[in-house]
Coordinates of C-alpha atoms and ligand atoms in Angstrom, one line a residue:
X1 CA -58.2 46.3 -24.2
X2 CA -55.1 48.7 -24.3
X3 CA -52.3 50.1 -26.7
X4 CA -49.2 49.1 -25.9
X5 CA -46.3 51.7 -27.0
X6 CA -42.8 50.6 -27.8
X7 CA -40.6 53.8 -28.7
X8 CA -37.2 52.1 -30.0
X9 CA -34.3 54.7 -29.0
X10 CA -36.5 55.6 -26.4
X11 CA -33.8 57.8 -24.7
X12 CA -32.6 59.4 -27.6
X13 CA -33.3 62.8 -28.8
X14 CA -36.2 62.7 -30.6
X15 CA -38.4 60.6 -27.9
X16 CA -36.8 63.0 -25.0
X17 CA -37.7 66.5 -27.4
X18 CA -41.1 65.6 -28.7
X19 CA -42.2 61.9 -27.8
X20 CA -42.4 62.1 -24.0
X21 CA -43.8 65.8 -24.2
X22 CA -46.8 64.6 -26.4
X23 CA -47.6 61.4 -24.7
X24 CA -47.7 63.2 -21.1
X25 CA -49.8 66.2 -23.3
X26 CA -52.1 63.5 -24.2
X27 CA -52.8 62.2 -21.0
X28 CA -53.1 66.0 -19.8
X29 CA -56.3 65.6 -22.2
X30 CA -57.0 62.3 -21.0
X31 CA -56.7 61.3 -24.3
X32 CA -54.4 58.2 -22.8
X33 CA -57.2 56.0 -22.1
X34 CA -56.8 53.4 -23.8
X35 CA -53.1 52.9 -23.8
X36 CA -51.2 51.0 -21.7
X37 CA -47.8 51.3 -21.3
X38 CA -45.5 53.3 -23.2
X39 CA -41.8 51.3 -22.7
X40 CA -38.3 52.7 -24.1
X41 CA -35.9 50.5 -25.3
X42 CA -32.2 51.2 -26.0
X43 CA -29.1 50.0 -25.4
X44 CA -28.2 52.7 -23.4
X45 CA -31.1 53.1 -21.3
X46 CA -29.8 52.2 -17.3
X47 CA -33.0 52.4 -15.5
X48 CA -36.6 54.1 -15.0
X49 CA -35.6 56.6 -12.3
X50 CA -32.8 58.1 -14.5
X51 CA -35.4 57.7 -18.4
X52 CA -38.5 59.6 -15.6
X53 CA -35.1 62.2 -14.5
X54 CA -34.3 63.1 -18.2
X55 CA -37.7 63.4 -19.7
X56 CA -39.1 65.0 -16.9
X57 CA -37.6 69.2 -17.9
X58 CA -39.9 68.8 -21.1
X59 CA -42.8 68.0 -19.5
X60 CA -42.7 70.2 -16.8
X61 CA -42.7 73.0 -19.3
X62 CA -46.0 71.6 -20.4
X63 CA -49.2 73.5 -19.5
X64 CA -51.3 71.4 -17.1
X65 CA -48.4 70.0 -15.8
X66 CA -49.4 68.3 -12.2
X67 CA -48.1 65.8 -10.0
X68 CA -50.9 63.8 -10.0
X69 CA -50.6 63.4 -13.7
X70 CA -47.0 62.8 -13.2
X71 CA -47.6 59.7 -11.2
X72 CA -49.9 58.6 -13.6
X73 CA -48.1 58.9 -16.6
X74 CA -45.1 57.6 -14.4
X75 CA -47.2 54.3 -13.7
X76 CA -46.9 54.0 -17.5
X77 CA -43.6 54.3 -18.4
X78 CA -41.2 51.1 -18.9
X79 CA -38.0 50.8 -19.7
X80 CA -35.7 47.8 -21.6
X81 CA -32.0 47.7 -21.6
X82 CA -31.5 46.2 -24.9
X83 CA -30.9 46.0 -28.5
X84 CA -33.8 46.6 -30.5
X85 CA -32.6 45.1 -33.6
X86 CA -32.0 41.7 -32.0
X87 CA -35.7 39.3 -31.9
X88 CA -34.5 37.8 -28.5
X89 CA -34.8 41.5 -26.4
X90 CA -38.3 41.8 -28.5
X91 CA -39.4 38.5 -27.6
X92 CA -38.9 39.4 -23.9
X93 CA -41.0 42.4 -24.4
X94 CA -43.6 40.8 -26.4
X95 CA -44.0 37.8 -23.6
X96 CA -44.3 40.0 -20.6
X97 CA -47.3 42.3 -22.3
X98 CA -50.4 42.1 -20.6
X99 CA -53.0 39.5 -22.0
X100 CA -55.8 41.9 -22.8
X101 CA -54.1 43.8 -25.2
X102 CA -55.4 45.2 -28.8
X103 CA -52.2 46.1 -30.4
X104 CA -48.5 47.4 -30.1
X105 CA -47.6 50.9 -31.4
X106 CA -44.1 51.3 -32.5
X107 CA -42.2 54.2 -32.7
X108 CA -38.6 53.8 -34.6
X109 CA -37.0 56.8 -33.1
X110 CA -33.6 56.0 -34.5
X111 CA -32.2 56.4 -37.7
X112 CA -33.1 54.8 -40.5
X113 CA -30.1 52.4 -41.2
X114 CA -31.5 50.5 -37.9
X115 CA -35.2 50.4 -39.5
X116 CA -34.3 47.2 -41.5
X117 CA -32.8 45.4 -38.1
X118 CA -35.6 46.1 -36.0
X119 CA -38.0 45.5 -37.9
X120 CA -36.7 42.1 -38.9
X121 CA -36.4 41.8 -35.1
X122 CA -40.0 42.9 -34.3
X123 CA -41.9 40.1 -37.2
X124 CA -39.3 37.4 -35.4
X125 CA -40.3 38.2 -32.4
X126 CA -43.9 38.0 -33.5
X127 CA -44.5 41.6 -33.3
X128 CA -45.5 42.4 -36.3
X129 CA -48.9 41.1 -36.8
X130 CA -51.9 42.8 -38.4
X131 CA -52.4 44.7 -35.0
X132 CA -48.9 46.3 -34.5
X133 CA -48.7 49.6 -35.9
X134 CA -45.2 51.1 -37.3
X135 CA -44.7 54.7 -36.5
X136 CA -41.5 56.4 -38.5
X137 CA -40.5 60.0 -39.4
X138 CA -37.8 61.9 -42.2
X139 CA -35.3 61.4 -43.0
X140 CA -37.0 58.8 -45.0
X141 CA -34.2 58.4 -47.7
X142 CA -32.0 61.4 -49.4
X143 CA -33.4 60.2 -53.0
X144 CA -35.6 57.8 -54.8
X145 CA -33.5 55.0 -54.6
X146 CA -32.6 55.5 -50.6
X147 CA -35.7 55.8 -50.0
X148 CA -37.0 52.9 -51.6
X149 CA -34.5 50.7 -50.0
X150 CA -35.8 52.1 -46.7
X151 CA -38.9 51.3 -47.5
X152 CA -38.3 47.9 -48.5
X153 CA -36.8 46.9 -45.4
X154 CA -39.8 48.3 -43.9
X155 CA -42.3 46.6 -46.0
X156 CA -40.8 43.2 -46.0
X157 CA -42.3 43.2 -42.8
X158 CA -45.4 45.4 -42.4
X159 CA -48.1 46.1 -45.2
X160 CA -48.9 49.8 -46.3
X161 CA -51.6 50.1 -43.8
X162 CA -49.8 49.8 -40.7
X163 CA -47.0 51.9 -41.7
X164 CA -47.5 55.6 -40.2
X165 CA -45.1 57.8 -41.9
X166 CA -45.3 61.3 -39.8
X167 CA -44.6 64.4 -41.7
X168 CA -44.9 66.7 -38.6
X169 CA -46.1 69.6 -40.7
X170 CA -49.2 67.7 -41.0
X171 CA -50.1 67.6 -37.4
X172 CA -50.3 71.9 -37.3
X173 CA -53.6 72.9 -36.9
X174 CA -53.3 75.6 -39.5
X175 CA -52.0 72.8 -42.2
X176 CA -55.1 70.9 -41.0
X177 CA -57.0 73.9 -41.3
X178 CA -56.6 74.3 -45.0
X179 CA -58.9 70.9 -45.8
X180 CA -61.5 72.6 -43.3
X181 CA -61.3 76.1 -45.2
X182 CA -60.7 74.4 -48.8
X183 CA -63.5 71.8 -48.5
X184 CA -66.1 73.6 -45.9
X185 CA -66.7 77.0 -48.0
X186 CA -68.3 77.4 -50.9
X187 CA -66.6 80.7 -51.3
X188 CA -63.3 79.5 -52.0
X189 CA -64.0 76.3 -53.6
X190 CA -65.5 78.5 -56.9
X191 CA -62.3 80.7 -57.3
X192 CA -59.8 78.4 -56.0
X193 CA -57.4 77.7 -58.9
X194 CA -55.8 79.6 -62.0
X195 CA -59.4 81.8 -63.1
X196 CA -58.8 83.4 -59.9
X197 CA -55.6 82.6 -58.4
X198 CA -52.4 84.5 -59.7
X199 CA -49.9 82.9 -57.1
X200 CA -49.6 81.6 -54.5
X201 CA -46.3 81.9 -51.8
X202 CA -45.0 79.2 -49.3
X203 CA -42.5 80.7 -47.0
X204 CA -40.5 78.9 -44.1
X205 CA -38.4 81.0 -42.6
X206 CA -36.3 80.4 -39.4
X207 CA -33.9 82.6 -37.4
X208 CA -31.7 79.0 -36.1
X209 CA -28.7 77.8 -37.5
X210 CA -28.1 74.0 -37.6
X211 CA -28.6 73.1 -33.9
X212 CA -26.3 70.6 -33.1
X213 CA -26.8 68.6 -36.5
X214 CA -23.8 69.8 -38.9
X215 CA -22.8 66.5 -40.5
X216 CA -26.2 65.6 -41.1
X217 CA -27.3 69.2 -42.0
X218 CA -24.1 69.3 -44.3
X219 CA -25.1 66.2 -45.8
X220 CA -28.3 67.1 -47.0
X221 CA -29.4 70.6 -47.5
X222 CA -32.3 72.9 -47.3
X223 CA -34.1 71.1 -50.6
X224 CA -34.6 67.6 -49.1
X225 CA -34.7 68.9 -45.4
X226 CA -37.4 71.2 -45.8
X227 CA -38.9 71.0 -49.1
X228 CA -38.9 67.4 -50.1
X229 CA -41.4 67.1 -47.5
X230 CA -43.1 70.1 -45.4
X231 CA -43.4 72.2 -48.4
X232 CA -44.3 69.8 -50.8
X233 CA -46.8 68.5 -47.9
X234 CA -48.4 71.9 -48.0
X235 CA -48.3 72.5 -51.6
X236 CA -50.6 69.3 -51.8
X237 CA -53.4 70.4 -49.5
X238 CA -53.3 73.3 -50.9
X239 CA -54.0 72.0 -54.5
X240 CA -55.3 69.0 -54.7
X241 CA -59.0 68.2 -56.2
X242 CA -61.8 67.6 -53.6
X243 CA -61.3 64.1 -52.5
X244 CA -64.9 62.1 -52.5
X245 CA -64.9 61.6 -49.0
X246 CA -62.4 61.8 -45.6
X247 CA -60.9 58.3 -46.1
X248 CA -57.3 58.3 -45.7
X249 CA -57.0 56.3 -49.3
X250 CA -58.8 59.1 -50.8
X251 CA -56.9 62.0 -49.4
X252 CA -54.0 60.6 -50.5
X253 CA -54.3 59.8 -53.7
X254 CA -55.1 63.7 -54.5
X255 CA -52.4 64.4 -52.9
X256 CA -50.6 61.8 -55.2
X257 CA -51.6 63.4 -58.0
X258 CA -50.7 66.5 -57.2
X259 CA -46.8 65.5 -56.5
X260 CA -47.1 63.2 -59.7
X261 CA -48.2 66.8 -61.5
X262 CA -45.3 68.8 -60.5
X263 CA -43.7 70.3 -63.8
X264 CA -40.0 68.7 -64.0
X265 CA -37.6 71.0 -64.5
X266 CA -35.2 71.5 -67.6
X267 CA -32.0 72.7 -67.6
X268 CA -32.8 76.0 -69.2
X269 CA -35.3 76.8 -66.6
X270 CA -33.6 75.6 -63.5
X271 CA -31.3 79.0 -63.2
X272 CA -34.6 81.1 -63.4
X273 CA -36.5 78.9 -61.2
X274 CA -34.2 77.8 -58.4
X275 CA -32.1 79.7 -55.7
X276 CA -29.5 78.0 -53.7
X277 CA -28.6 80.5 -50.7
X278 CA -25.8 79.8 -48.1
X279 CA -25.7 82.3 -45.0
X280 CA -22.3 84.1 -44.2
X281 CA -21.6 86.0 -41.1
X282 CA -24.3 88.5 -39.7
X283 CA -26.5 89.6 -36.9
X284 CA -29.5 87.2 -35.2
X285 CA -31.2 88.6 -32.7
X286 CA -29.1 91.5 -31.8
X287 CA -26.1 88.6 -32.0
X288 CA -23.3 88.4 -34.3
X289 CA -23.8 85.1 -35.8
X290 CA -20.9 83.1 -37.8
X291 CA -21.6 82.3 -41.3
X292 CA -22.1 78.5 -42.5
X293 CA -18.8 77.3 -43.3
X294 CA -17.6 78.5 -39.4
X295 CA -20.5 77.4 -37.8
X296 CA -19.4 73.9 -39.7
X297 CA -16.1 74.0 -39.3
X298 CA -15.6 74.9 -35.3
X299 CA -13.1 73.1 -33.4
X300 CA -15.7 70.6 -32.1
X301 CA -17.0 68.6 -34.7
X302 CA -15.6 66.3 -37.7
X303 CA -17.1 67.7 -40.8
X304 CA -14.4 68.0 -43.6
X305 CA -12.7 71.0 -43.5
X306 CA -13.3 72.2 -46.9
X307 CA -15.7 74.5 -48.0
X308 CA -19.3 73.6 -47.9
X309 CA -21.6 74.5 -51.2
X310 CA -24.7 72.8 -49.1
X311 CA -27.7 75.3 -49.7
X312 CA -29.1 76.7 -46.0
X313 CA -31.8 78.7 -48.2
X314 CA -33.8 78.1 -51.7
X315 CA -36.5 79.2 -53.6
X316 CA -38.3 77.6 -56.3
X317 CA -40.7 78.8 -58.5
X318 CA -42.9 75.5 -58.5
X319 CA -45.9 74.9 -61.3
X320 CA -48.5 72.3 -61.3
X321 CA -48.9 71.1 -65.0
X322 CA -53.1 70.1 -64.4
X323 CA -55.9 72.0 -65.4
X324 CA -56.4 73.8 -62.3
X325 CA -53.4 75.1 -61.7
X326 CA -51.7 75.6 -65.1
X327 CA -49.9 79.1 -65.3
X328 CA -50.1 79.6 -61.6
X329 CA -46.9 79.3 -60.0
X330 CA -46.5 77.9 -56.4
X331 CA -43.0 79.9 -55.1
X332 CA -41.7 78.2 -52.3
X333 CA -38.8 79.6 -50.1
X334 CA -37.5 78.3 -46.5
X335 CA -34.3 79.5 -44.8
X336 CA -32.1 79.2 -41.8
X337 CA -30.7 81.7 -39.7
X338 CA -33.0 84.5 -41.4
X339 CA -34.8 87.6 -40.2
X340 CA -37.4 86.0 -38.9
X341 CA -39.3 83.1 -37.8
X342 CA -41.9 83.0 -40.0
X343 CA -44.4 80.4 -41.6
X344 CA -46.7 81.3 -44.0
X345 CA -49.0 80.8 -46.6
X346 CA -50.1 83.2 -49.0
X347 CA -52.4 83.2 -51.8
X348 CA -52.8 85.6 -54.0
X349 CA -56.0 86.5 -56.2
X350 CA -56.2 88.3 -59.3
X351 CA -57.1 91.9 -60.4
X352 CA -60.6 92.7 -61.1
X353 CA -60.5 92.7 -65.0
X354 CA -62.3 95.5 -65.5
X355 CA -61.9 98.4 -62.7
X356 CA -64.4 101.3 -62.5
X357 CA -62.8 103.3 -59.7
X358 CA -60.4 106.2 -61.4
X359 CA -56.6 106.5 -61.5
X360 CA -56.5 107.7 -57.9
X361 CA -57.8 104.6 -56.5
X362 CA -54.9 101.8 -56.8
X363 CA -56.5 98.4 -56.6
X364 CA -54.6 95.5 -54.6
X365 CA -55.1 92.2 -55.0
X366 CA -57.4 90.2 -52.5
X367 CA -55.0 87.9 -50.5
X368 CA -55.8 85.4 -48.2
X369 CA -52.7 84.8 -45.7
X370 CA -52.5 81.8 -43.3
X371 CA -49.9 82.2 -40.8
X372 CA -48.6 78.9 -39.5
X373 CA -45.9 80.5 -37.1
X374 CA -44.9 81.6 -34.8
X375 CA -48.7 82.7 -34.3
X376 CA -51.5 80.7 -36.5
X377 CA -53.6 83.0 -38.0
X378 CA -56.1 83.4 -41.6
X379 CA -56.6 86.6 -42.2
X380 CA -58.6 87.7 -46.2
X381 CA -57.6 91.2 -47.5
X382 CA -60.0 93.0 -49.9
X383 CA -60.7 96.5 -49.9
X384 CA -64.1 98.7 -49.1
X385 CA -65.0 102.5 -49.5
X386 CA -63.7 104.9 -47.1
X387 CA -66.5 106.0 -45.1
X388 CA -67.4 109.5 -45.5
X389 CA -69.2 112.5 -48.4
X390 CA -66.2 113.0 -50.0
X391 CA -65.1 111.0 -53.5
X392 CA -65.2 107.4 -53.2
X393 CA -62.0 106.5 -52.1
X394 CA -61.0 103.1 -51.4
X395 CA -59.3 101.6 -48.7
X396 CA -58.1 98.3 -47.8
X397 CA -59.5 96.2 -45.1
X398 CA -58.8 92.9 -43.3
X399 CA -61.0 90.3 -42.5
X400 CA -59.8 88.1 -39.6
X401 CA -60.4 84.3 -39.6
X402 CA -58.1 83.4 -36.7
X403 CA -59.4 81.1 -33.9
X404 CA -59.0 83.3 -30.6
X405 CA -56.5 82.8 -28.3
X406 CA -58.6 81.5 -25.3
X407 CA -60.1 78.7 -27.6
X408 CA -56.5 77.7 -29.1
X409 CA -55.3 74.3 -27.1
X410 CA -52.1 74.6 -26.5
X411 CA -50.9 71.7 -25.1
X412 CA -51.6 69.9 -28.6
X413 CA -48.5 70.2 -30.8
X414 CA -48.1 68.5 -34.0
X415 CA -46.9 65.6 -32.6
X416 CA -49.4 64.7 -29.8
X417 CA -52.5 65.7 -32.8
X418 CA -50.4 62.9 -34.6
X419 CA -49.9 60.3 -31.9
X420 CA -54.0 60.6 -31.3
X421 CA -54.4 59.8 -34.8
X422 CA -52.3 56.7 -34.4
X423 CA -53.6 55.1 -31.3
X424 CA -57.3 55.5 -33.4
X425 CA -55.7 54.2 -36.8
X426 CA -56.5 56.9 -38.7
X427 CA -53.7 57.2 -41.8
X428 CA -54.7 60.6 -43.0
X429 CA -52.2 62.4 -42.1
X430 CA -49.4 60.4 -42.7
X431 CA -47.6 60.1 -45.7
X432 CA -48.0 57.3 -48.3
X433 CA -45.2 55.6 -50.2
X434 CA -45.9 56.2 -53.2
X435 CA -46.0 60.6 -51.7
X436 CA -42.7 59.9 -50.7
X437 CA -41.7 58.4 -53.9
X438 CA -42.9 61.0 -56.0
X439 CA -41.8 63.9 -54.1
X440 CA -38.4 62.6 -54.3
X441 CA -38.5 61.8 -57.8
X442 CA -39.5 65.9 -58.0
X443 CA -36.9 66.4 -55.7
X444 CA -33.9 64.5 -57.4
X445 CA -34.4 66.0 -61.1
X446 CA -33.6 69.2 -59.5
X447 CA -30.6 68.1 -57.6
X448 CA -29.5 66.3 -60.1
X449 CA -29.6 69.8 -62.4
X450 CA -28.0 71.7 -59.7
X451 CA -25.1 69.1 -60.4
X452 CA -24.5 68.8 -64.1
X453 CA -25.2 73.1 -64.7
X454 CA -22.6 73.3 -61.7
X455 CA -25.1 75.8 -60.2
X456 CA -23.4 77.5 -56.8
X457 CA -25.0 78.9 -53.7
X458 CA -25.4 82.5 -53.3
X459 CA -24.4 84.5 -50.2
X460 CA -26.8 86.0 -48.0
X461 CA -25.9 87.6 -44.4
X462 CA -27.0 85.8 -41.5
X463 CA -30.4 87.9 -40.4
X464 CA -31.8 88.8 -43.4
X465 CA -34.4 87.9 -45.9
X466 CA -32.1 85.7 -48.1
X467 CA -30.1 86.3 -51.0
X468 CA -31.4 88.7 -53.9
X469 CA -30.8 86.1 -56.4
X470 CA -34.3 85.0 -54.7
X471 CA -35.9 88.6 -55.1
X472 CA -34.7 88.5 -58.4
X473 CA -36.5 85.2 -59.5
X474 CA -39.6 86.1 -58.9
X475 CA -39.1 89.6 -59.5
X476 CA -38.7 87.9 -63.3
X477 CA -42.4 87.2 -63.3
X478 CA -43.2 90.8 -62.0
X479 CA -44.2 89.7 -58.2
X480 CA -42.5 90.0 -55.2
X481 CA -42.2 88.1 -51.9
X482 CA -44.5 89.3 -49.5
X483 CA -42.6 90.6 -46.6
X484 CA -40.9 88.9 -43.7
X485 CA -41.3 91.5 -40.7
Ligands
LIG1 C1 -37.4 69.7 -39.5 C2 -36.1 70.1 -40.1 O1 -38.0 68.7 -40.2 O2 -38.3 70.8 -39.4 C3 -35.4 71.2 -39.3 O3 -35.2 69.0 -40.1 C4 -36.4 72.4 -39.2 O4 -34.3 71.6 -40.0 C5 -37.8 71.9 -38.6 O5 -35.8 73.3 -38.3 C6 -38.8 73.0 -38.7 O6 -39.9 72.6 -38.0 P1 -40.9 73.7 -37.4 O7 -42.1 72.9 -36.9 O8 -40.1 74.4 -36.3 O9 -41.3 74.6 -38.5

């Protein structure tokens, strides 16, 4: 008994950038074995030999790439010329699957204002029985209310439980790392929270500009491209209670209550707590980059030509109004077209409250930094004596956590970790509804602050670490971002 694997907008860019690349990775592992065919449909699709001729540059770059997994994978790969959103071209599909089959997976590659068509399409044309599994990724709405309209015309036709909502940041192996770390050590479960914690730091930084997606981009803005959901993804693992056991239901609803725990913001404390950045002209790379509005604006594209106040960069200082993490603020900053690509995760410990070592011995915090990317990493700083007859002097020292390199699978990007979890059914790491409705509603208060206290974005040059509005927040609290180099 196979899975069957529809991608609608199976030639678009999504299933041509990551879809393709983390089926054929899968079957690299041989973790294809029970699927059957995967099958593209979309209207624009001519024929196999040209979907095989444009997906076949990603896969190449793959490692493991071989010919005789080529021809294998090719053997699965079908293609319909068709309208998705229209029950007869699903019916066709349906009636020519294979009679020992245990379900469809669907992917809705395409945006979501053709989520409510095909799905409609798919129950009519039977495919939406208990065994058909919906796969669909952000943008899931641009507030509350889009999103629950989304949903709606999602749900009219499939429950809860065979809707997989894919937040890719969950299918990094240092993001799944953090339940392993969190939940497998006794260590960190005693001091994890405000007795121990003083702050913690989420910081996506990226050196690229918008990549080819300006209206979109321009529409929508660092906040709900980046931290409606990756960030707010990671805040949750990293703070939510110990869930009773690994069920998907029960992971979840920590992380609901975390998101349902965020402190709302106020108008008085939205200027001190929020930074909206917008990059201007400057260096990437060794490259003179243009700022926002140009990169916008160029000849090519059809973006109104007046100037943009969509944020690129922000920073929030975050808190957590639950026993745990009361007084410990969660800052959270993510950027384009900074100094650096950089992902990381730091958490910051308090000061012993009582030191013993003289004035000449500076005490630093412990940290634990998790590196997501570029490299994944976990490293825990403390300090020890400088070794030696002379005065006890300290020093600080780093223990490394990382997995090494040789054991580190490449091949498995977030998407292919993802897709595995999908073909077993497994809803863990996939976001819930009612996640998606809460982070919006988080989301959406401050938006909606940013709008009636008329707050603008500040410059900062293309290539560094963001504006200083952004050192300057947390700078308020007497911290500072830890560094991007
Ligand atoms: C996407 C955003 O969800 O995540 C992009 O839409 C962003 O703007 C990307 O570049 C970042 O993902 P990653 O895995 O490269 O950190």
């Amino acid at each position: 008994m196979t899975q069957e694997i529809l991608v609608i907008g199976g030639d678009g860019d999504l299933a041509l950038r990551k879809l393709y690349p983390a089926f054929f990775a899968l079957e690299i592992a041989g973790q294809l074995d029970d699927v059957g065919c995967i099958t593209g449909i979309s209207r624009a699709l001519r024929d196999k030999d040209s979907l095989l001729e444009r997906m076949l540059p990603a896969l190449k770059l793959l490692d493991g790439f071989s010919d005789e997994i080529w021809e294998k994978f090719k053997a699965r790969i079908h293609c319909i010329q068709g309208d998705a959103t229209d029950a007869q071209t699903l019916r066709v599909y349906h009636a020519d699957l294979p009679e020992q089959y245990s379900g469809v997976i669907v992917y809705l590659a395409v945006p979501p204002k053709v989520f409510g068509g095909a799905c409609r399409a798919l129950r009519d044309a039977g495919l939406a029985s208990e065994n058909t599994r919906l796969v669909v990724e952000k943008p899931l709405g641009s507030s509350k209310a889009t999103f629950s309209q989304v949903n709606q015309e999602m749900s009219d036709s499939f429950s809860e439980h065979q809707i997989y909502r894919i937040d890719h940041y969950l299918g990094k192996e240092s993001v799944q790392n953090l339940l392993a770390l969190r939940f497998a050590n006794v260590m960190f479960g005693a001091i994890w929270g405000g007795n121990y914690i003083d702050h913690i730091q989420i910081t996506v930084a990226e050196k690229v500009g918008l990549e080819g997606r300006k209206g979109f981009y321009n529409e929508i803005g660092a906040l709900r491209d980046m931290v409606q959901n990756h960030l707010l993804q990671v805040v949750c693992l990293l703070a939510m209670e110990p869930p009773a056991n690994r069920d998907p239901f029960m992971i979840r609803a920590e992380k609901l209550k975390v998101l349902k725990s965020l402190k709302p913001m106020t108008s008085e404390m939205i200027k001190r707590s929020t930074v909206r950045g917008q990059y201007i002209e400057g260096s990437v790379n060794g490259q003179v980059v243009p700022g926002y509005n140009d990169d916008l604006f160029d000849s090519n594209n059809s973006v109104d030509s007046e100037k943009s106040d969509t944020e690129t960069y922000v920073a929030i200082r975050a808190e957590i109004d639950n026993w745990r993490w009361s007084g410990v603020p969660f800052y959270l900053r993510t950027g384009k077209r900074m100094n650096t690509r950089k992902t990381e995760i730091l958490v910051q410990f308090k000061q012993p409250k009582h030191v013993i070592f003289g004035t000449n011995n500076s005490i630093c915090p412990n940290q634990l930094r998790i590196q997501l990317q570029p490299d994944e990493g976990i490293t825990l700083h403390f300090l020890r004596k400088q070794p030696g007859l002379e005065e006890l002097t300290l020093e600080e020292a780093e223990l490394n956590l990382t997995v090494p390199e040789a054991r580190k699978k490449n091949n498995y990007d977030a998407y292919a970790r993802l897709m595995v979890d999908v073909i077993k059914g497994d809803q863990t790491l996939f976001v819930s509804a009612q996640e998606v409705e809460a982070s919006w509603e988080w989301i959406d208060q401050i938006i909606e602050l940013w709008h009636s206290t008329d707050m603008k974005v500040k410059s900062y040059v293309a290539g560094t670490a963001g504006p200083v509005d952004a050192a300057v927040m947390i700078a308020q609290d007497d911290r500072q971002w830890s560094d991007l180099e």
